[in-house]
Amino acid sequence: MLVDGFDRAWRRVGLALDRVGFTVEDRDRSKGTYFVRYVDADAKDHDNSDGFWSKLAFWRDSGPKKDEQYLISVAEAPKGSEVKVLDAKGSQSTSPTAGRILALLQQELK
């Protein structure tokens, strides 16, 4: 929740996304949505499939994990503006990655 009105919150979130290093693919100001790509470095670190037998499974996709698309929603709220992370389908995301995205934005928006 930001105490700013929509116009100011929209601009601040856009600047924060740029500073944090997200790839902003598109934006729709009329809907209050930023379309961003995010590579979750922590998710790669927790992948335990790098064992000996896994390396022999050449038919599996062993390339790097693809970045995921998220929607950052900025909406006017009764006492300011609300920022949410949505998945690519437009549903509110409750994943650990969405939590990290919100935490990064919160740090930048202080």
JSON list of N, CA, C and O in Angstrom, two decimals, residues 46-100:
[
{"chain": "A", "resi": 46, "resn": "HIS", "atom": "N", "xyz": [18.13, -23.56, -5.43]},
{"chain": "A", "resi": 46, "resn": "HIS", "atom": "CA", "xyz": [17.51, -24.65, -4.68]},
{"chain": "A", "resi": 46, "resn": "HIS", "atom": "C", "xyz": [17.19, -25.86, -5.54]},
{"chain": "A", "resi": 46, "resn": "HIS", "atom": "O", "xyz": [16.55, -26.79, -5.09]},
{"chain": "A", "resi": 47, "resn": "ASP", "atom": "N", "xyz": [17.64, -25.87, -6.78]},
{"chain": "A", "resi": 47, "resn": "ASP", "atom": "CA", "xyz": [17.38, -26.99, -7.67]},
{"chain": "A", "resi": 47, "resn": "ASP", "atom": "C", "xyz": [18.36, -28.11, -7.33]},
{"chain": "A", "resi": 47, "resn": "ASP", "atom": "O", "xyz": [19.56, -27.97, -7.53]},
{"chain": "A", "resi": 48, "resn": "ASN", "atom": "N", "xyz": [17.85, -29.24, -6.85]},
{"chain": "A", "resi": 48, "resn": "ASN", "atom": "CA", "xyz": [18.71, -30.34, -6.42]},
{"chain": "A", "resi": 48, "resn": "ASN", "atom": "C", "xyz": [18.86, -31.42, -7.47]},
{"chain": "A", "resi": 48, "resn": "ASN", "atom": "O", "xyz": [19.22, -32.54, -7.16]},
{"chain": "A", "resi": 49, "resn": "SER", "atom": "N", "xyz": [18.60, -31.13, -8.72]},
{"chain": "A", "resi": 49, "resn": "SER", "atom": "CA", "xyz": [18.64, -32.16, -9.75]},
{"chain": "A", "resi": 49, "resn": "SER", "atom": "C", "xyz": [20.00, -32.22, -10.45]},
{"chain": "A", "resi": 49, "resn": "SER", "atom": "O", "xyz": [20.11, -32.70, -11.56]},
{"chain": "A", "resi": 50, "resn": "ASP", "atom": "N", "xyz": [21.05, -31.74, -9.82]},
{"chain": "A", "resi": 50, "resn": "ASP", "atom": "CA", "xyz": [22.37, -31.73, -10.43]},
{"chain": "A", "resi": 50, "resn": "ASP", "atom": "C", "xyz": [23.23, -32.90, -9.97]},
{"chain": "A", "resi": 50, "resn": "ASP", "atom": "O", "xyz": [24.44, -32.83, -10.01]},
{"chain": "A", "resi": 51, "resn": "GLY", "atom": "N", "xyz": [22.61, -33.99, -9.55]},
{"chain": "A", "resi": 51, "resn": "GLY", "atom": "CA", "xyz": [23.36, -35.16, -9.11]},
{"chain": "A", "resi": 51, "resn": "GLY", "atom": "C", "xyz": [23.97, -35.90, -10.28]},
{"chain": "A", "resi": 51, "resn": "GLY", "atom": "O", "xyz": [23.73, -35.62, -11.45]},
{"chain": "A", "resi": 52, "resn": "PHE", "atom": "N", "xyz": [24.74, -36.92, -9.97]},
{"chain": "A", "resi": 52, "resn": "PHE", "atom": "CA", "xyz": [25.45, -37.70, -10.99]},
{"chain": "A", "resi": 52, "resn": "PHE", "atom": "C", "xyz": [24.49, -38.30, -12.01]},
{"chain": "A", "resi": 52, "resn": "PHE", "atom": "O", "xyz": [24.68, -38.17, -13.21]},
{"chain": "A", "resi": 53, "resn": "TRP", "atom": "N", "xyz": [23.44, -38.99, -11.55]},
{"chain": "A", "resi": 53, "resn": "TRP", "atom": "CA", "xyz": [22.51, -39.66, -12.46]},
{"chain": "A", "resi": 53, "resn": "TRP", "atom": "C", "xyz": [21.70, -38.65, -13.28]},
{"chain": "A", "resi": 53, "resn": "TRP", "atom": "O", "xyz": [21.37, -38.90, -14.43]},
{"chain": "A", "resi": 54, "resn": "SER", "atom": "N", "xyz": [21.42, -37.51, -12.71]},
{"chain": "A", "resi": 54, "resn": "SER", "atom": "CA", "xyz": [20.68, -36.48, -13.44]},
{"chain": "A", "resi": 54, "resn": "SER", "atom": "C", "xyz": [21.49, -35.95, -14.61]},
{"chain": "A", "resi": 54, "resn": "SER", "atom": "O", "xyz": [20.95, -35.63, -15.66]},
{"chain": "A", "resi": 55, "resn": "LYS", "atom": "N", "xyz": [22.79, -35.85, -14.41]},
{"chain": "A", "resi": 55, "resn": "LYS", "atom": "CA", "xyz": [23.64, -35.35, -15.49]},
{"chain": "A", "resi": 55, "resn": "LYS", "atom": "C", "xyz": [23.71, -36.33, -16.65]},
{"chain": "A", "resi": 55, "resn": "LYS", "atom": "O", "xyz": [23.95, -35.93, -17.79]},
{"chain": "A", "resi": 56, "resn": "LEU", "atom": "N", "xyz": [23.49, -37.60, -16.38]},
{"chain": "A", "resi": 56, "resn": "LEU", "atom": "CA", "xyz": [23.49, -38.59, -17.45]},
{"chain": "A", "resi": 56, "resn": "LEU", "atom": "C", "xyz": [22.18, -38.59, -18.25]},
{"chain": "A", "resi": 56, "resn": "LEU", "atom": "O", "xyz": [22.13, -39.13, -19.33]},
{"chain": "A", "resi": 57, "resn": "ALA", "atom": "N", "xyz": [21.15, -38.00, -17.73]},
{"chain": "A", "resi": 57, "resn": "ALA", "atom": "CA", "xyz": [19.85, -37.94, -18.41]},
{"chain": "A", "resi": 57, "resn": "ALA", "atom": "C", "xyz": [19.89, -36.83, -19.45]},
{"chain": "A", "resi": 57, "resn": "ALA", "atom": "O", "xyz": [19.31, -35.76, -19.28]},
{"chain": "A", "resi": 58, "resn": "PHE", "atom": "N", "xyz": [20.55, -37.10, -20.58]},
{"chain": "A", "resi": 58, "resn": "PHE", "atom": "CA", "xyz": [20.76, -36.08, -21.61]},
{"chain": "A", "resi": 58, "resn": "PHE", "atom": "C", "xyz": [19.48, -35.65, -22.30]},
{"chain": "A", "resi": 58, "resn": "PHE", "atom": "O", "xyz": [19.43, -34.61, -22.92]},
{"chain": "A", "resi": 59, "resn": "TRP", "atom": "N", "xyz": [18.41, -36.46, -22.19]},
{"chain": "A", "resi": 59, "resn": "TRP", "atom": "CA", "xyz": [17.17, -36.14, -22.87]},
{"chain": "A", "resi": 59, "resn": "TRP", "atom": "C", "xyz": [16.34, -35.08, -22.13]},
{"chain": "A", "resi": 59, "resn": "TRP", "atom": "O", "xyz": [15.43, -34.51, -22.67]},
{"chain": "A", "resi": 60, "resn": "ARG", "atom": "N", "xyz": [16.69, -34.83, -20.90]},
{"chain": "A", "resi": 60, "resn": "ARG", "atom": "CA", "xyz": [15.99, -33.81, -20.13]},
{"chain": "A", "resi": 60, "resn": "ARG", "atom": "C", "xyz": [16.48, -32.42, -20.53]},
{"chain": "A", "resi": 60, "resn": "ARG", "atom": "O", "xyz": [17.61, -32.25, -20.97]},
{"chain": "A", "resi": 61, "resn": "ASP", "atom": "N", "xyz": [15.63, -31.47, -20.30]},
{"chain": "A", "resi": 61, "resn": "ASP", "atom": "CA", "xyz": [16.00, -30.08, -20.56]},
{"chain": "A", "resi": 61, "resn": "ASP", "atom": "C", "xyz": [16.91, -29.62, -19.42]},
{"chain": "A", "resi": 61, "resn": "ASP", "atom": "O", "xyz": [16.47, -29.45, -18.30]},
{"chain": "A", "resi": 62, "resn": "SER", "atom": "N", "xyz": [18.18, -29.43, -19.74]},
{"chain": "A", "resi": 62, "resn": "SER", "atom": "CA", "xyz": [19.11, -29.03, -18.70]},
{"chain": "A", "resi": 62, "resn": "SER", "atom": "C", "xyz": [19.53, -27.57, -18.83]},
{"chain": "A", "resi": 62, "resn": "SER", "atom": "O", "xyz": [20.44, -27.12, -18.17]},
{"chain": "A", "resi": 63, "resn": "GLY", "atom": "N", "xyz": [18.84, -26.83, -19.68]},
{"chain": "A", "resi": 63, "resn": "GLY", "atom": "CA", "xyz": [19.17, -25.42, -19.87]},
{"chain": "A", "resi": 63, "resn": "GLY", "atom": "C", "xyz": [18.78, -24.61, -18.65]},
{"chain": "A", "resi": 63, "resn": "GLY", "atom": "O", "xyz": [18.16, -25.10, -17.72]},
{"chain": "A", "resi": 64, "resn": "PRO", "atom": "N", "xyz": [19.15, -23.35, -18.68]},
{"chain": "A", "resi": 64, "resn": "PRO", "atom": "CA", "xyz": [18.80, -22.49, -17.54]},
{"chain": "A", "resi": 64, "resn": "PRO", "atom": "C", "xyz": [17.29, -22.31, -17.45]},
{"chain": "A", "resi": 64, "resn": "PRO", "atom": "O", "xyz": [16.58, -22.39, -18.44]},
{"chain": "A", "resi": 65, "resn": "LYS", "atom": "N", "xyz": [16.82, -22.07, -16.24]},
{"chain": "A", "resi": 65, "resn": "LYS", "atom": "CA", "xyz": [15.40, -21.83, -16.05]},
{"chain": "A", "resi": 65, "resn": "LYS", "atom": "C", "xyz": [15.02, -20.55, -16.75]},
{"chain": "A", "resi": 65, "resn": "LYS", "atom": "O", "xyz": [15.75, -19.56, -16.71]},
{"chain": "A", "resi": 66, "resn": "LYS", "atom": "N", "xyz": [13.86, -20.58, -17.40]},
{"chain": "A", "resi": 66, "resn": "LYS", "atom": "CA", "xyz": [13.41, -19.39, -18.11]},
{"chain": "A", "resi": 66, "resn": "LYS", "atom": "C", "xyz": [12.87, -18.38, -17.12]},
{"chain": "A", "resi": 66, "resn": "LYS", "atom": "O", "xyz": [12.35, -18.71, -16.08]},
{"chain": "A", "resi": 67, "resn": "ASP", "atom": "N", "xyz": [13.01, -17.13, -17.52]},
{"chain": "A", "resi": 67, "resn": "ASP", "atom": "CA", "xyz": [12.42, -16.08, -16.69]},
{"chain": "A", "resi": 67, "resn": "ASP", "atom": "C", "xyz": [10.91, -16.15, -16.84]},
{"chain": "A", "resi": 67, "resn": "ASP", "atom": "O", "xyz": [10.39, -16.63, -17.82]},
{"chain": "A", "resi": 68, "resn": "GLU", "atom": "N", "xyz": [10.24, -15.71, -15.83]},
{"chain": "A", "resi": 68, "resn": "GLU", "atom": "CA", "xyz": [8.78, -15.77, -15.82]},
{"chain": "A", "resi": 68, "resn": "GLU", "atom": "C", "xyz": [8.20, -14.39, -15.98]},
{"chain": "A", "resi": 68, "resn": "GLU", "atom": "O", "xyz": [8.78, -13.41, -15.54]},
{"chain": "A", "resi": 69, "resn": "GLN", "atom": "N", "xyz": [7.03, -14.35, -16.63]},
{"chain": "A", "resi": 69, "resn": "GLN", "atom": "CA", "xyz": [6.35, -13.07, -16.76]},
{"chain": "A", "resi": 69, "resn": "GLN", "atom": "C", "xyz": [5.40, -12.87, -15.60]},
{"chain": "A", "resi": 69, "resn": "GLN", "atom": "O", "xyz": [4.69, -13.78, -15.19]},
{"chain": "A", "resi": 70, "resn": "TYR", "atom": "N", "xyz": [5.43, -11.66, -15.06]},
{"chain": "A", "resi": 70, "resn": "TYR", "atom": "CA", "xyz": [4.52, -11.26, -14.00]},
{"chain": "A", "resi": 70, "resn": "TYR", "atom": "C", "xyz": [3.89, -9.95, -14.39]},
{"chain": "A", "resi": 70, "resn": "TYR", "atom": "O", "xyz": [4.43, -9.19, -15.20]},
{"chain": "A", "resi": 71, "resn": "LEU", "atom": "N", "xyz": [2.76, -9.67, -13.80]},
{"chain": "A", "resi": 71, "resn": "LEU", "atom": "CA", "xyz": [2.09, -8.39, -13.98]},
{"chain": "A", "resi": 71, "resn": "LEU", "atom": "C", "xyz": [2.15, -7.67, -12.65]},
{"chain": "A", "resi": 71, "resn": "LEU", "atom": "O", "xyz": [1.83, -8.25, -11.61]},
{"chain": "A", "resi": 72, "resn": "ILE", "atom": "N", "xyz": [2.60, -6.44, -12.68]},
{"chain": "A", "resi": 72, "resn": "ILE", "atom": "CA", "xyz": [2.61, -5.61, -11.48]},
{"chain": "A", "resi": 72, "resn": "ILE", "atom": "C", "xyz": [1.42, -4.67, -11.62]},
{"chain": "A", "resi": 72, "resn": "ILE", "atom": "O", "xyz": [1.35, -3.87, -12.55]},
{"chain": "A", "resi": 73, "resn": "SER", "atom": "N", "xyz": [0.47, -4.81, -10.71]},
{"chain": "A", "resi": 73, "resn": "SER", "atom": "CA", "xyz": [-0.76, -4.03, -10.77]},
{"chain": "A", "resi": 73, "resn": "SER", "atom": "C", "xyz": [-0.70, -2.88, -9.78]},
{"chain": "A", "resi": 73, "resn": "SER", "atom": "O", "xyz": [-0.39, -3.07, -8.61]},
{"chain": "A", "resi": 74, "resn": "VAL", "atom": "N", "xyz": [-1.01, -1.68, -10.28]},
{"chain": "A", "resi": 74, "resn": "VAL", "atom": "CA", "xyz": [-1.10, -0.50, -9.42]},
{"chain": "A", "resi": 74, "resn": "VAL", "atom": "C", "xyz": [-2.55, -0.03, -9.51]},
{"chain": "A", "resi": 74, "resn": "VAL", "atom": "O", "xyz": [-3.03, 0.28, -10.60]},
{"chain": "A", "resi": 75, "resn": "ALA", "atom": "N", "xyz": [-3.24, -0.03, -8.38]},
{"chain": "A", "resi": 75, "resn": "ALA", "atom": "CA", "xyz": [-4.66, 0.34, -8.37]},
{"chain": "A", "resi": 75, "resn": "ALA", "atom": "C", "xyz": [-4.93, 1.36, -7.28]},
{"chain": "A", "resi": 75, "resn": "ALA", "atom": "O", "xyz": [-4.33, 1.30, -6.20]},
{"chain": "A", "resi": 76, "resn": "GLU", "atom": "N", "xyz": [-5.84, 2.25, -7.57]},
{"chain": "A", "resi": 76, "resn": "GLU", "atom": "CA", "xyz": [-6.23, 3.24, -6.58]},
{"chain": "A", "resi": 76, "resn": "GLU", "atom": "C", "xyz": [-6.98, 2.54, -5.45]},
{"chain": "A", "resi": 76, "resn": "GLU", "atom": "O", "xyz": [-7.80, 1.65, -5.67]},
{"chain": "A", "resi": 77, "resn": "ALA", "atom": "N", "xyz": [-6.67, 2.92, -4.23]},
{"chain": "A", "resi": 77, "resn": "ALA", "atom": "CA", "xyz": [-7.30, 2.36, -3.03]},
{"chain": "A", "resi": 77, "resn": "ALA", "atom": "C", "xyz": [-7.86, 3.52, -2.20]},
{"chain": "A", "resi": 77, "resn": "ALA", "atom": "O", "xyz": [-7.54, 4.67, -2.47]},
{"chain": "A", "resi": 78, "resn": "PRO", "atom": "N", "xyz": [-8.68, 3.22, -1.19]},
{"chain": "A", "resi": 78, "resn": "PRO", "atom": "CA", "xyz": [-9.28, 4.29, -0.39]},
{"chain": "A", "resi": 78, "resn": "PRO", "atom": "C", "xyz": [-8.27, 5.27, 0.23]},
{"chain": "A", "resi": 78, "resn": "PRO", "atom": "O", "xyz": [-8.52, 6.45, 0.29]},
{"chain": "A", "resi": 79, "resn": "LYS", "atom": "N", "xyz": [-7.13, 4.76, 0.67]},
{"chain": "A", "resi": 79, "resn": "LYS", "atom": "CA", "xyz": [-6.15, 5.64, 1.33]},
{"chain": "A", "resi": 79, "resn": "LYS", "atom": "C", "xyz": [-4.83, 5.71, 0.57]},
{"chain": "A", "resi": 79, "resn": "LYS", "atom": "O", "xyz": [-3.78, 5.82, 1.16]},
{"chain": "A", "resi": 80, "resn": "GLY", "atom": "N", "xyz": [-4.87, 5.62, -0.75]},
{"chain": "A", "resi": 80, "resn": "GLY", "atom": "CA", "xyz": [-3.65, 5.69, -1.54]},
{"chain": "A", "resi": 80, "resn": "GLY", "atom": "C", "xyz": [-3.75, 4.78, -2.74]},
{"chain": "A", "resi": 80, "resn": "GLY", "atom": "O", "xyz": [-4.74, 4.78, -3.46]},
{"chain": "A", "resi": 81, "resn": "SER", "atom": "N", "xyz": [-2.71, 3.99, -2.95]},
{"chain": "A", "resi": 81, "resn": "SER", "atom": "CA", "xyz": [-2.67, 3.05, -4.07]},
{"chain": "A", "resi": 81, "resn": "SER", "atom": "C", "xyz": [-2.16, 1.70, -3.58]},
{"chain": "A", "resi": 81, "resn": "SER", "atom": "O", "xyz": [-1.35, 1.63, -2.66]},
{"chain": "A", "resi": 82, "resn": "GLU", "atom": "N", "xyz": [-2.61, 0.66, -4.23]},
{"chain": "A", "resi": 82, "resn": "GLU", "atom": "CA", "xyz": [-2.24, -0.70, -3.86]},
{"chain": "A", "resi": 82, "resn": "GLU", "atom": "C", "xyz": [-1.44, -1.33, -4.99]},
{"chain": "A", "resi": 82, "resn": "GLU", "atom": "O", "xyz": [-1.80, -1.21, -6.15]},
{"chain": "A", "resi": 83, "resn": "VAL", "atom": "N", "xyz": [-0.33, -1.99, -4.64]},
{"chain": "A", "resi": 83, "resn": "VAL", "atom": "CA", "xyz": [0.52, -2.65, -5.61]},
{"chain": "A", "resi": 83, "resn": "VAL", "atom": "C", "xyz": [0.42, -4.15, -5.36]},
{"chain": "A", "resi": 83, "resn": "VAL", "atom": "O", "xyz": [0.59, -4.62, -4.24]},
{"chain": "A", "resi": 84, "resn": "LYS", "atom": "N", "xyz": [0.12, -4.90, -6.43]},
{"chain": "A", "resi": 84, "resn": "LYS", "atom": "CA", "xyz": [0.00, -6.36, -6.34]},
{"chain": "A", "resi": 84, "resn": "LYS", "atom": "C", "xyz": [0.85, -7.01, -7.42]},
{"chain": "A", "resi": 84, "resn": "LYS", "atom": "O", "xyz": [1.08, -6.41, -8.47]},
{"chain": "A", "resi": 85, "resn": "VAL", "atom": "N", "xyz": [1.26, -8.25, -7.18]},
{"chain": "A", "resi": 85, "resn": "VAL", "atom": "CA", "xyz": [1.95, -9.05, -8.18]},
{"chain": "A", "resi": 85, "resn": "VAL", "atom": "C", "xyz": [0.98, -10.11, -8.66]},
{"chain": "A", "resi": 85, "resn": "VAL", "atom": "O", "xyz": [0.43, -10.88, -7.87]},
{"chain": "A", "resi": 86, "resn": "LEU", "atom": "N", "xyz": [0.78, -10.13, -9.97]},
{"chain": "A", "resi": 86, "resn": "LEU", "atom": "CA", "xyz": [-0.13, -11.10, -10.59]},
{"chain": "A", "resi": 86, "resn": "LEU", "atom": "C", "xyz": [0.68, -12.05, -11.46]},
{"chain": "A", "resi": 86, "resn": "LEU", "atom": "O", "xyz": [1.75, -11.68, -11.97]},
{"chain": "A", "resi": 87, "resn": "ASP", "atom": "N", "xyz": [0.17, -13.26, -11.65]},
{"chain": "A", "resi": 87, "resn": "ASP", "atom": "CA", "xyz": [0.85, -14.18, -12.54]},
{"chain": "A", "resi": 87, "resn": "ASP", "atom": "C", "xyz": [0.51, -13.81, -13.99]},
{"chain": "A", "resi": 87, "resn": "ASP", "atom": "O", "xyz": [-0.23, -12.86, -14.25]},
{"chain": "A", "resi": 88, "resn": "ALA", "atom": "N", "xyz": [1.05, -14.55, -14.94]},
{"chain": "A", "resi": 88, "resn": "ALA", "atom": "CA", "xyz": [0.87, -14.23, -16.36]},
{"chain": "A", "resi": 88, "resn": "ALA", "atom": "C", "xyz": [-0.59, -14.29, -16.79]},
{"chain": "A", "resi": 88, "resn": "ALA", "atom": "O", "xyz": [-0.99, -13.67, -17.77]},
{"chain": "A", "resi": 89, "resn": "LYS", "atom": "N", "xyz": [-1.42, -15.03, -16.03]},
{"chain": "A", "resi": 89, "resn": "LYS", "atom": "CA", "xyz": [-2.84, -15.15, -16.37]},
{"chain": "A", "resi": 89, "resn": "LYS", "atom": "C", "xyz": [-3.68, -14.04, -15.74]},
{"chain": "A", "resi": 89, "resn": "LYS", "atom": "O", "xyz": [-4.87, -13.94, -15.98]},
{"chain": "A", "resi": 90, "resn": "GLY", "atom": "N", "xyz": [-3.08, -13.24, -14.88]},
{"chain": "A", "resi": 90, "resn": "GLY", "atom": "CA", "xyz": [-3.79, -12.13, -14.25]},
{"chain": "A", "resi": 90, "resn": "GLY", "atom": "C", "xyz": [-4.36, -12.43, -12.88]},
{"chain": "A", "resi": 90, "resn": "GLY", "atom": "O", "xyz": [-5.06, -11.62, -12.30]},
{"chain": "A", "resi": 91, "resn": "SER", "atom": "N", "xyz": [-4.05, -13.61, -12.33]},
{"chain": "A", "resi": 91, "resn": "SER", "atom": "CA", "xyz": [-4.50, -13.96, -10.98]},
{"chain": "A", "resi": 91, "resn": "SER", "atom": "C", "xyz": [-3.44, -13.52, -9.98]},
{"chain": "A", "resi": 91, "resn": "SER", "atom": "O", "xyz": [-2.25, -13.55, -10.27]},
{"chain": "A", "resi": 92, "resn": "GLN", "atom": "N", "xyz": [-3.88, -13.13, -8.79]},
{"chain": "A", "resi": 92, "resn": "GLN", "atom": "CA", "xyz": [-2.93, -12.70, -7.78]},
{"chain": "A", "resi": 92, "resn": "GLN", "atom": "C", "xyz": [-2.02, -13.86, -7.43]},
{"chain": "A", "resi": 92, "resn": "GLN", "atom": "O", "xyz": [-2.46, -14.96, -7.14]},
{"chain": "A", "resi": 93, "resn": "SER", "atom": "N", "xyz": [-0.73, -13.61, -7.47]},
{"chain": "A", "resi": 93, "resn": "SER", "atom": "CA", "xyz": [0.26, -14.64, -7.19]},
{"chain": "A", "resi": 93, "resn": "SER", "atom": "C", "xyz": [0.66, -14.62, -5.72]},
{"chain": "A", "resi": 93, "resn": "SER", "atom": "O", "xyz": [0.95, -13.57, -5.16]},
{"chain": "A", "resi": 94, "resn": "THR", "atom": "N", "xyz": [0.65, -15.79, -5.10]},
{"chain": "A", "resi": 94, "resn": "THR", "atom": "CA", "xyz": [1.07, -15.92, -3.72]},
{"chain": "A", "resi": 94, "resn": "THR", "atom": "C", "xyz": [2.35, -16.74, -3.61]},
{"chain": "A", "resi": 94, "resn": "THR", "atom": "O", "xyz": [2.69, -17.23, -2.54]},
{"chain": "A", "resi": 95, "resn": "SER", "atom": "N", "xyz": [3.05, -16.88, -4.73]},
{"chain": "A", "resi": 95, "resn": "SER", "atom": "CA", "xyz": [4.28, -17.67, -4.75]},
{"chain": "A", "resi": 95, "resn": "SER", "atom": "C", "xyz": [5.40, -16.96, -3.98]},
{"chain": "A", "resi": 95, "resn": "SER", "atom": "O", "xyz": [5.35, -15.76, -3.76]},
{"chain": "A", "resi": 96, "resn": "PRO", "atom": "N", "xyz": [6.41, -17.72, -3.57]},
{"chain": "A", "resi": 96, "resn": "PRO", "atom": "CA", "xyz": [7.57, -17.09, -2.91]},
{"chain": "A", "resi": 96, "resn": "PRO", "atom": "C", "xyz": [8.24, -16.05, -3.82]},
{"chain": "A", "resi": 96, "resn": "PRO", "atom": "O", "xyz": [8.72, -15.03, -3.33]},
{"chain": "A", "resi": 97, "resn": "THR", "atom": "N", "xyz": [8.24, -16.30, -5.11]},
{"chain": "A", "resi": 97, "resn": "THR", "atom": "CA", "xyz": [8.83, -15.35, -6.05]},
{"chain": "A", "resi": 97, "resn": "THR", "atom": "C", "xyz": [8.07, -14.03, -6.03]},
{"chain": "A", "resi": 97, "resn": "THR", "atom": "O", "xyz": [8.67, -12.96, -6.03]},
{"chain": "A", "resi": 98, "resn": "ALA", "atom": "N", "xyz": [6.74, -14.09, -6.00]},
{"chain": "A", "resi": 98, "resn": "ALA", "atom": "CA", "xyz": [5.93, -12.87, -5.93]},
{"chain": "A", "resi": 98, "resn": "ALA", "atom": "C", "xyz": [6.24, -12.11, -4.65]},
{"chain": "A", "resi": 98, "resn": "ALA", "atom": "O", "xyz": [6.32, -10.88, -4.66]},
{"chain": "A", "resi": 99, "resn": "GLY", "atom": "N", "xyz": [6.45, -12.83, -3.57]},
{"chain": "A", "resi": 99, "resn": "GLY", "atom": "CA", "xyz": [6.82, -12.19, -2.31]},
{"chain": "A", "resi": 99, "resn": "GLY", "atom": "C", "xyz": [8.15, -11.47, -2.41]},
{"chain": "A", "resi": 99, "resn": "GLY", "atom": "O", "xyz": [8.31, -10.36, -1.89]},
{"chain": "A", "resi": 100, "resn": "ARG", "atom": "N", "xyz": [9.12, -12.10, -3.10]},
{"chain": "A", "resi": 100, "resn": "ARG", "atom": "CA", "xyz": [10.43, -11.46, -3.28]},
{"chain": "A", "resi": 100, "resn": "ARG", "atom": "C", "xyz": [10.30, -10.21, -4.16]},
{"chain": "A", "resi": 100, "resn": "ARG", "atom": "O", "xyz": [10.96, -9.20, -3.91]}
]
